[in-house]
Each structure stands twice: as structure tokens, then as C-alpha cells.
PDB file of C-alpha atoms in Angstrom:
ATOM      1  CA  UNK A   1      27.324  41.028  25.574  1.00  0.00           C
ATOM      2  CA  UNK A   2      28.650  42.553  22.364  1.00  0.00           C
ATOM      3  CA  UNK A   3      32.309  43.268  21.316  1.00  0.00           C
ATOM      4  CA  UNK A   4      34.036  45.760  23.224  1.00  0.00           C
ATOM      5  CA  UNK A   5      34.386  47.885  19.703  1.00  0.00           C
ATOM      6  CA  UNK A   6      30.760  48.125  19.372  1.00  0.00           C
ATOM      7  CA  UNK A   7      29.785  49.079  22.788  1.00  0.00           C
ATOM      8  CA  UNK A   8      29.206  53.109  23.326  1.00  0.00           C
ATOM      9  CA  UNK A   9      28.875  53.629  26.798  1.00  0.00           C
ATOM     10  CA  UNK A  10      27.420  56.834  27.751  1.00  0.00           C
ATOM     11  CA  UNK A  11      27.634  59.350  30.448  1.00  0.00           C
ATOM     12  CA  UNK A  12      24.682  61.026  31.473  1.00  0.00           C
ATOM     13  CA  UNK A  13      24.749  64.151  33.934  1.00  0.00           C
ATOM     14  CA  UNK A  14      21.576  65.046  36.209  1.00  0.00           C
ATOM     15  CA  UNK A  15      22.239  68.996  37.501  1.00  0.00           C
ATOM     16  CA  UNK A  16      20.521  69.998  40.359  1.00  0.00           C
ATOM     17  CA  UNK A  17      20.884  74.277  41.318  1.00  0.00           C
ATOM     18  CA  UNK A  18      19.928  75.630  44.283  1.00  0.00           C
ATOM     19  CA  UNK A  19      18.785  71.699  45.319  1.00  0.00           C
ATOM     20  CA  UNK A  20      16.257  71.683  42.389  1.00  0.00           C
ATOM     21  CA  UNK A  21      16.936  68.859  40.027  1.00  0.00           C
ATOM     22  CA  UNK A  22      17.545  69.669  36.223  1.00  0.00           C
ATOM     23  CA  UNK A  23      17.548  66.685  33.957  1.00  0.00           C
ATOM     24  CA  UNK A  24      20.689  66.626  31.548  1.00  0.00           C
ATOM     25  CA  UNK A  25      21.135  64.405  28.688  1.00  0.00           C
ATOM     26  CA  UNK A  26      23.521  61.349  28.748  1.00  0.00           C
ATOM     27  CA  UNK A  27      26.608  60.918  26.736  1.00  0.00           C
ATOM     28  CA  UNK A  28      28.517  58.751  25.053  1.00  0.00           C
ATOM     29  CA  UNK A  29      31.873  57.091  26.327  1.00  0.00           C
ATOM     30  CA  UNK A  30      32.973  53.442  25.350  1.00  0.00           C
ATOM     31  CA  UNK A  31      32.816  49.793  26.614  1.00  0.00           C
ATOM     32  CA  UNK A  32      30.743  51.294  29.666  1.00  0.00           C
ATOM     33  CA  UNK A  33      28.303  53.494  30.903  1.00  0.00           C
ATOM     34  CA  UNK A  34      29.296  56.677  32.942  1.00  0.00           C
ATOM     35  CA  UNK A  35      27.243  58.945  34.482  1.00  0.00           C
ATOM     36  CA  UNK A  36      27.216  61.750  37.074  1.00  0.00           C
ATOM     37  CA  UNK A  37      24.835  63.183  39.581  1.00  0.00           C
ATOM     38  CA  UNK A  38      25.851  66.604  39.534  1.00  0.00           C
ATOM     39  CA  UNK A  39      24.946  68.612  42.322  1.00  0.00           C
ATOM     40  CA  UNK A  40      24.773  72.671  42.997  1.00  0.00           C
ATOM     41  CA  UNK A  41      24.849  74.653  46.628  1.00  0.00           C
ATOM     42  CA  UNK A  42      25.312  78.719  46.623  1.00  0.00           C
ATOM     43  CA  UNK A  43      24.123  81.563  49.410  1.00  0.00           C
ATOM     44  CA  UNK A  44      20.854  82.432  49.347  1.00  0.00           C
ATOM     45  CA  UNK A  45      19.095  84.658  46.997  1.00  0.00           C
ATOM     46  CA  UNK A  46      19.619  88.390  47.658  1.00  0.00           C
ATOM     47  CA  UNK A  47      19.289  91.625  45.844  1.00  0.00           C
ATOM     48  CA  UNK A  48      23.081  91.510  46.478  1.00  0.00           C
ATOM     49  CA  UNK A  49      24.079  88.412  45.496  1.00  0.00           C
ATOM     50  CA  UNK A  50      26.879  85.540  45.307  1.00  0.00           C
ATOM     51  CA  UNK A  51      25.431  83.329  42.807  1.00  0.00           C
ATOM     52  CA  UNK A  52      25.515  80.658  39.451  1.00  0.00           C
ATOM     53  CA  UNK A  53      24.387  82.518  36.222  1.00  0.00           C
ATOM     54  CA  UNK A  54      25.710  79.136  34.465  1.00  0.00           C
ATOM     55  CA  UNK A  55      26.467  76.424  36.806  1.00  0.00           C
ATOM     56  CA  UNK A  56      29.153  74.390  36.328  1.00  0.00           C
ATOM     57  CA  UNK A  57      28.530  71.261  33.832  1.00  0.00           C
ATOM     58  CA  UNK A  58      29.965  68.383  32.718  1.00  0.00           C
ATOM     59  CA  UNK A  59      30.579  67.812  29.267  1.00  0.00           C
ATOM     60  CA  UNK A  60      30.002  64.141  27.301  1.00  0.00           C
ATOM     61  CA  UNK A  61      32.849  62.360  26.906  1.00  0.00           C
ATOM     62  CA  UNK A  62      34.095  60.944  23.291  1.00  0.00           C
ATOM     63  CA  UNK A  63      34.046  57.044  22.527  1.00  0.00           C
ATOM     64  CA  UNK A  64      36.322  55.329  24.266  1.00  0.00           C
ATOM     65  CA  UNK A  65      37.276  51.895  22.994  1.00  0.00           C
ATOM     66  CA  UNK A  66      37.987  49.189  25.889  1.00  0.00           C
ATOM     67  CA  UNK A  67      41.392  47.571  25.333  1.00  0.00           C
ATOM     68  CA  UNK A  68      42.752  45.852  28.384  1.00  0.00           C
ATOM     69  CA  UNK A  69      45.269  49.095  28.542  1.00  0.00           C
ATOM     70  CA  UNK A  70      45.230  52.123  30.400  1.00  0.00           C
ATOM     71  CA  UNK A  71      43.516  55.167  28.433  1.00  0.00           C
ATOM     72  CA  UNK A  72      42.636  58.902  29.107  1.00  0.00           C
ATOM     73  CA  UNK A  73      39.442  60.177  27.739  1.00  0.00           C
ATOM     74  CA  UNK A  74      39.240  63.599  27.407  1.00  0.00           C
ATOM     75  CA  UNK A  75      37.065  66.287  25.869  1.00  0.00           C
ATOM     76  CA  UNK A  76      36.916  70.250  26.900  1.00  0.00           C
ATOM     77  CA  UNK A  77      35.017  72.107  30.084  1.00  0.00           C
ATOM     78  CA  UNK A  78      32.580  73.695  29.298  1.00  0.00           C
ATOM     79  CA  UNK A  79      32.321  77.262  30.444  1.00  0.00           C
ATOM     80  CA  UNK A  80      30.532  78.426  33.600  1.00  0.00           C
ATOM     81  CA  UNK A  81      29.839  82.037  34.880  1.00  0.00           C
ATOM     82  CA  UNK A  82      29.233  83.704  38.575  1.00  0.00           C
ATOM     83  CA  UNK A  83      27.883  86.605  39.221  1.00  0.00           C
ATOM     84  CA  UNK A  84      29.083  88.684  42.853  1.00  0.00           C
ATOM     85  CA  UNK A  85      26.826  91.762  43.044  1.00  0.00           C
ATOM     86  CA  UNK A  86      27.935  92.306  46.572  1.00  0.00           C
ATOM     87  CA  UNK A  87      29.697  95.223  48.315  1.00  0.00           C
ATOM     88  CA  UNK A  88      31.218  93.619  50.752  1.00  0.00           C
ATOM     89  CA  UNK A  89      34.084  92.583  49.033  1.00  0.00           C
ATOM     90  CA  UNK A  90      35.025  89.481  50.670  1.00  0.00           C
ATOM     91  CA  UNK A  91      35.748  87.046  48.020  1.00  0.00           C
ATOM     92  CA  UNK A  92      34.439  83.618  47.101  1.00  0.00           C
ATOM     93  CA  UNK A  93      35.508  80.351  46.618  1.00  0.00           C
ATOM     94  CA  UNK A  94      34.293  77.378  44.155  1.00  0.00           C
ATOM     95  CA  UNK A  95      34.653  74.019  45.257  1.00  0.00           C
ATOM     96  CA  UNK A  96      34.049  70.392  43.585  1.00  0.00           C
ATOM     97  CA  UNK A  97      33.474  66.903  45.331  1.00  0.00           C
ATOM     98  CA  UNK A  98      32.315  63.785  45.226  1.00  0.00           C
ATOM     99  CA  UNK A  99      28.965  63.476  47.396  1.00  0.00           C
ATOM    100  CA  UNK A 100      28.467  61.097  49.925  1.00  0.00           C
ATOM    101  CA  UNK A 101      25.440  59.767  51.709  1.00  0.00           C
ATOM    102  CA  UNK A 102      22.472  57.976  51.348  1.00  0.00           C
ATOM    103  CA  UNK A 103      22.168  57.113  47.307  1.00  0.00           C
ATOM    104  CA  UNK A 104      24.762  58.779  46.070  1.00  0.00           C
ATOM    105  CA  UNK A 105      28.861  57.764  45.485  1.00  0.00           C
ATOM    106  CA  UNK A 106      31.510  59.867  45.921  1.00  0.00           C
ATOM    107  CA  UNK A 107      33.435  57.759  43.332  1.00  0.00           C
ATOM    108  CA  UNK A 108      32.090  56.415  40.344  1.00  0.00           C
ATOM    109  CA  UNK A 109      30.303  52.942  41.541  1.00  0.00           C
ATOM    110  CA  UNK A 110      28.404  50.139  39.452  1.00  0.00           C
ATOM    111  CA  UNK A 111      24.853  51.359  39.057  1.00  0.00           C
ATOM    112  CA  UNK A 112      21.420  50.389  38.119  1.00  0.00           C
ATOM    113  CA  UNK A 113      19.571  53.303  36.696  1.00  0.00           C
ATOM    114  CA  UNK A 114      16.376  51.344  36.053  1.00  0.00           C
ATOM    115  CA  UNK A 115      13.346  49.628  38.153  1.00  0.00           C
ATOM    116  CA  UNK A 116      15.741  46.249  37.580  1.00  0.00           C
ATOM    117  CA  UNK A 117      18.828  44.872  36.122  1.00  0.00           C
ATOM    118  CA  UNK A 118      19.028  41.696  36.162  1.00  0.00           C
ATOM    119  CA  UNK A 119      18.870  40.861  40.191  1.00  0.00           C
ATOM    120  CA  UNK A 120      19.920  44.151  40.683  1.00  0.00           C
ATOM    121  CA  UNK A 121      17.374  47.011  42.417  1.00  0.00           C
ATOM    122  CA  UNK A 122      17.419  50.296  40.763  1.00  0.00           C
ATOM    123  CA  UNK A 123      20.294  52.379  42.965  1.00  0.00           C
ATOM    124  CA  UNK A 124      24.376  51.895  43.230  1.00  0.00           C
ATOM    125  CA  UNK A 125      24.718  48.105  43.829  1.00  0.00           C
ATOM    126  CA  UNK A 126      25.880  47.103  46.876  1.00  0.00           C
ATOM    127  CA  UNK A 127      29.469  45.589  46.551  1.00  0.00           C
ATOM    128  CA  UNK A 128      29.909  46.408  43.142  1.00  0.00           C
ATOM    129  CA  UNK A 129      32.394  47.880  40.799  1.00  0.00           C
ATOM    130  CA  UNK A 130      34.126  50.919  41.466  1.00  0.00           C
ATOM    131  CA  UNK A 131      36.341  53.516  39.890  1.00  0.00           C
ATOM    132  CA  UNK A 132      39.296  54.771  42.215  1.00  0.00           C
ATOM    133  CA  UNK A 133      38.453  58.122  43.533  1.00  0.00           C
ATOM    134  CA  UNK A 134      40.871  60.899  41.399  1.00  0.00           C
ATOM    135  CA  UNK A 135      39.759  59.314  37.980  1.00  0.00           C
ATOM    136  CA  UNK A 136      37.963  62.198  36.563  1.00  0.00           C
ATOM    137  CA  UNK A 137      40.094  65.540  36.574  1.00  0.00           C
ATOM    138  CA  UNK A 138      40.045  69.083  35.477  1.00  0.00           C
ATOM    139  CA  UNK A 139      43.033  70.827  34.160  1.00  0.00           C
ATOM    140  CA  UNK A 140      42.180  74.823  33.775  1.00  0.00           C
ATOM    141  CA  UNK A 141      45.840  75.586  32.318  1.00  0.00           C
ATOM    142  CA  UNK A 142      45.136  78.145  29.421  1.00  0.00           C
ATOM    143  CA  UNK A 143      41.487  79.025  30.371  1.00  0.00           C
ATOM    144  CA  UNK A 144      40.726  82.147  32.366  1.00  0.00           C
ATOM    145  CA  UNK A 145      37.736  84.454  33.385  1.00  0.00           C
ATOM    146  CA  UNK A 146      36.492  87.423  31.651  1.00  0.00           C
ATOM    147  CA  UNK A 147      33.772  90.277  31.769  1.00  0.00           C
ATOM    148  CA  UNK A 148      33.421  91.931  35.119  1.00  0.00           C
ATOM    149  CA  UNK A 149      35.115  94.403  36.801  1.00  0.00           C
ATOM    150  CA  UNK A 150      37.927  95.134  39.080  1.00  0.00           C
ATOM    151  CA  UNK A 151      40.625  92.144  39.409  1.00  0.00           C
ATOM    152  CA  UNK A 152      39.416  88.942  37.406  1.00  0.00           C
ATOM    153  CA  UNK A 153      38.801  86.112  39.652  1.00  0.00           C
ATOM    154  CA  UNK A 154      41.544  82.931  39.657  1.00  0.00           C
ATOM    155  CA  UNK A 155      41.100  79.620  38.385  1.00  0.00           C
ATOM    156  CA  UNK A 156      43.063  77.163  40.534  1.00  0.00           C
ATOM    157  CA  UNK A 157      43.630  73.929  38.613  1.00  0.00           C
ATOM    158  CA  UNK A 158      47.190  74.871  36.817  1.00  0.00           C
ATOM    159  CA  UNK A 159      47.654  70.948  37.428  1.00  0.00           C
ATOM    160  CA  UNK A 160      44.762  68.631  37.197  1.00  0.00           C
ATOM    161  CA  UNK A 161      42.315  69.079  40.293  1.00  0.00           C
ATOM    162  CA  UNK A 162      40.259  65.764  40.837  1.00  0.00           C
ATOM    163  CA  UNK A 163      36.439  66.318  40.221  1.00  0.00           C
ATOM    164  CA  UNK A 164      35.533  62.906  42.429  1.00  0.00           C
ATOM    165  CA  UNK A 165      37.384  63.774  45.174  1.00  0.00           C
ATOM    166  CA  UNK A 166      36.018  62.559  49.118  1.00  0.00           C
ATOM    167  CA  UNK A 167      37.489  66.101  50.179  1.00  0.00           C
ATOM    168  CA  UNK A 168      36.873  69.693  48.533  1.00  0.00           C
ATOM    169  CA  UNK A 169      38.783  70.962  46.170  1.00  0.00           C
ATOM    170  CA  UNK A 170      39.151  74.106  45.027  1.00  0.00           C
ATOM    171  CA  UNK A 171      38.732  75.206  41.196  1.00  0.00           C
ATOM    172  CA  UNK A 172      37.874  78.698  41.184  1.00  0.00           C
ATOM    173  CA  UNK A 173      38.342  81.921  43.664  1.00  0.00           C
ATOM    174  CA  UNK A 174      37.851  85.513  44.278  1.00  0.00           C
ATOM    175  CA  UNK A 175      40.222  87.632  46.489  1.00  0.00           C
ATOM    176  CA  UNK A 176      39.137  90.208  48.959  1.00  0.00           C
ATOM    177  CA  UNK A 177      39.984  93.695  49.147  1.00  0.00           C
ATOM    178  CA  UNK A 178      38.924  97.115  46.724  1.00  0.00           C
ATOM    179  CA  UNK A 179      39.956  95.401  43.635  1.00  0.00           C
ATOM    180  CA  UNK A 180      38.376  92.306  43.837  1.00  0.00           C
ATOM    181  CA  UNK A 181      35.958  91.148  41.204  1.00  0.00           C
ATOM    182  CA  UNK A 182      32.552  92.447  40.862  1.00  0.00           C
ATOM    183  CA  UNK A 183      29.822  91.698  38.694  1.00  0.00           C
ATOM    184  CA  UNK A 184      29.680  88.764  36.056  1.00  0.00           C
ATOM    185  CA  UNK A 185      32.826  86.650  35.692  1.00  0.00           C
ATOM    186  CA  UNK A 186      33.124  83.822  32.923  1.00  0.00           C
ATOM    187  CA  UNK A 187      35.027  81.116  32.671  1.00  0.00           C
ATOM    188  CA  UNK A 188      36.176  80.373  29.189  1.00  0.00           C
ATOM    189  CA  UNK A 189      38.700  78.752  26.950  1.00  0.00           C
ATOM    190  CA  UNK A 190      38.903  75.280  28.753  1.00  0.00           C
ATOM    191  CA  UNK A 191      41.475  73.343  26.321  1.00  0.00           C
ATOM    192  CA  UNK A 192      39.797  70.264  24.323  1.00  0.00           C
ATOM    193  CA  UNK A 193      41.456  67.853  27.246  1.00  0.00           C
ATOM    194  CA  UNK A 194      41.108  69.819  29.968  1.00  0.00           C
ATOM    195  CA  UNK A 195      38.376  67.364  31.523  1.00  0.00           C
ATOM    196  CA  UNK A 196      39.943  63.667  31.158  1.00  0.00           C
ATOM    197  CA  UNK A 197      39.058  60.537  32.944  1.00  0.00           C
ATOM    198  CA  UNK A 198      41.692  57.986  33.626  1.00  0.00           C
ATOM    199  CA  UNK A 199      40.229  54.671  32.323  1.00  0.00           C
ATOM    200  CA  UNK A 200      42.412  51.674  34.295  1.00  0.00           C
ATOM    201  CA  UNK A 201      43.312  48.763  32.719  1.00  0.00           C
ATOM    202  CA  UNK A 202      40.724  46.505  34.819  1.00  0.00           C
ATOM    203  CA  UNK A 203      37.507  48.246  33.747  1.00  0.00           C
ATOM    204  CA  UNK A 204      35.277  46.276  32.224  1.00  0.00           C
ATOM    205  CA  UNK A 205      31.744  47.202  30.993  1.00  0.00           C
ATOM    206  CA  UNK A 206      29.109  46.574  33.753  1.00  0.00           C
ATOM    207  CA  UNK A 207      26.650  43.498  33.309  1.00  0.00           C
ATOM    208  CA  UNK A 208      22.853  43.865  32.507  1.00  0.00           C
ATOM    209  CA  UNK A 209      22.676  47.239  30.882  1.00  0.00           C
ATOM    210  CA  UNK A 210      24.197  48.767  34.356  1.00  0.00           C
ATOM    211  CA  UNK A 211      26.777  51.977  34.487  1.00  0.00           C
ATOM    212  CA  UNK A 212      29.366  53.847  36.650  1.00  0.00           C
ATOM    213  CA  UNK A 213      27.537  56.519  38.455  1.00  0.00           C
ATOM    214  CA  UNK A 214      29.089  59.415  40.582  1.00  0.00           C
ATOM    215  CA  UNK A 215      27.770  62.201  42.315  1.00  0.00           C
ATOM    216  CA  UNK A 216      29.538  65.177  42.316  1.00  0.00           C
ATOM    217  CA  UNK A 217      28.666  68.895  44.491  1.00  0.00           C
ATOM    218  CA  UNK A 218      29.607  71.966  43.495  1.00  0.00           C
ATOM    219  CA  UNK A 219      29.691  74.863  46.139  1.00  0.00           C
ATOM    220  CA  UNK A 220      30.043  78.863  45.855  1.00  0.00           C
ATOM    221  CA  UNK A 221      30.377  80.149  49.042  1.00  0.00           C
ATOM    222  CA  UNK A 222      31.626  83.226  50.844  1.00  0.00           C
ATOM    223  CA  UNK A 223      35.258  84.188  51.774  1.00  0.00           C
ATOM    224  CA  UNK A 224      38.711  84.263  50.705  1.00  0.00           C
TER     225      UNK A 224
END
């Protein structure tokens, strides 16, 4: 194992929309290697339609230097857009968590993300190293949505809302009623921390070429 110093970690993010899997490039962090599984759910296409026009998507992270001390990394969100072509007026919600189930981590988790590492299966490995749940946040403070009509929809994270949370948590919504927000709605002007990750004083670059993985859903769905 090389210095800490000369390690880059990087963070790679797989997107899937509409449960179709979109390969993303990885990114750089540090000491270690992050990466997220980044999941998409949304109603089902209509000619009136609730939907993504650019999902949400999660940014590489600068190098981060290991140093026994705790650290924030942080870099800005990028932007996302939704489109509600709807008359029904009801409002929407978007909410981010970490995914659970079989082969994926709701928190970021020691991971092998080849056919072996060391004695190590491709997959999370079992008993490994794990991030506490909360370490990657979003703060939205500053950034807003623009471009459709009627009332402009809300972004919710004022204080940091945690991106690999077990529960959902709400980033974005839409209210009901005449002057809701129709059409296409972007969200722009994320601040160059606004997504951070909370680097504890314990981690410690994974053995073997390994990384922390997370998987992380993002869901648009109906209501106010």
C-alpha cells in the first residue's frame, strides 16, 4: 500500500432511470475509493406527465488527503430538472435514500467491484467496513428552481438533508392548488459545498484495490 498522500480514491456513480442502468464515470476522492449506485423511480410515462428531464446526479468529489482527523469533502450539486405536464395539479415530491436489499447498501460499505480482491468475491463484503449512515449530505441553501410556470417548486434542504439515509428524505416539492408549478422546473445554483461527505477520523483506505460503495434511490412521485 502506498502513502496516504499519493492515494486518489475515486467515486464512481452508476445511474439507473426508469430502472434502466446508465453507466457514469468514477471520480476521484482521497486515501479511498467511493462510489455510489444511484438509483431512479418516477410515474409512468404519459402524454401528461410527472417525470426526470435530468435526473438527479452525483457529482465527483475533490482529493481528499487521509490524515487521522476528521475532514469534510465537498464539491457543488449538480443541477437536475422535472418536468409536470399534468392538469391535475396535485403536487409532487422528490425524495433521496439509501437502498436496501439484496446487493446493494444503504450506507457506504467496503466493496469489491471486480471478479476478485484478494479473498474477496466481487459484491459488498460481508462484515466489512462501513461508513455511518448521514455521511454524505446535501445543503440546497442559496440554490433554487427556475423556468416554468405558475409558483416555482421548493427545495427543502435549508440545513443539510442526508443523501444515505435508511428513511426518505425529502429534497425537493411541488404544492397543490391553481398556482402550483407547471411545466419544466430546474434546479440550479447549488453552492461549491453544497454536497459534502463527512470523512471520520477512523477511515482508512480499503485493502486489495476495494472501495466504499452506496446505493442511493431517488423517487418523484405524486402528491403534496
Amino acid at each position: 500500500m502506498g502513502r496516504l498522500d499519493e492515494m486518489r480514491p475515486r467515486l464512481g456513480v452508476a445511474s439507473r432511470l426508469a430502472r434502466i442502468a446508465l453507466a457514469r464515470p468514477c471520480l476521484s476522492l482521497s486515501a479511498l475509493v467511493l462510489a455510489t449506485g444511484l438509483a431512479l423511480a418516477q410515474p409512468a410515462a404519459a402524454l401528461l406527465e410527472l417525470r426526470f428531464v435530468q435526473p438527479p446526479a452525483l457529482p465527483p468529489l475533490p482529493s481528499l488527503t487521509l490524515n487521522a482527523r476528521a475532514q469534510i469533502d465537498g464539491t457543488a450539486m449538480t443541477p437536475f430538472s422535472i418536468e409536470d405536464t399534468r392538469l391535475t395539479k396535485s403536487g409532487w415530491n422528490l425524495t433521496v435514500q439509501g437502498q436496501s436489499g439484496a446487493g446493494h447498501s444503504p450506507v457506504f460499505a467496503q466493496y469489491c467491484a471486480k471478479a476478485k480482491c484478494g479473498a474477496d468475491a466481487e459484491g459488498y463484503v460481508s462484515g466489512g467496513a462501513t461508513l455511518p449512515a448521514g455521511s454524505l449530505t446535501l445543503d440546497s441553501s442559496g440554490a433554487s428552481f427556475t423556468g416554468g410556470l405558475g409558483t416555482a417548486p421548493t427545495l427543502e434542504c435549508s440545513s443539510p438533508c442526508a443523501i444515505d439515509s435508511a428513511s426518505p428524505v425529502k429534497i425537493a416539492s411541488d404544492a397543490t392548488g391553481l398556482l402550483s408549478g407547471e411545466g419544466v422546473w430546474g434546479a440550479n445554483g447549488f453552492s461549491a459545498g453544497s454536497l459534502a461527505l463527512a470523512a471520520p477520523t477512523t477511515l482508512r483506505a480499503p485493502p486489495n484495490e476495494e472501495i466504499y460503495r452506496v446505493n442511493v434511490l431517488w423517487t418523484l412521485s405524486t402528491g403534496p
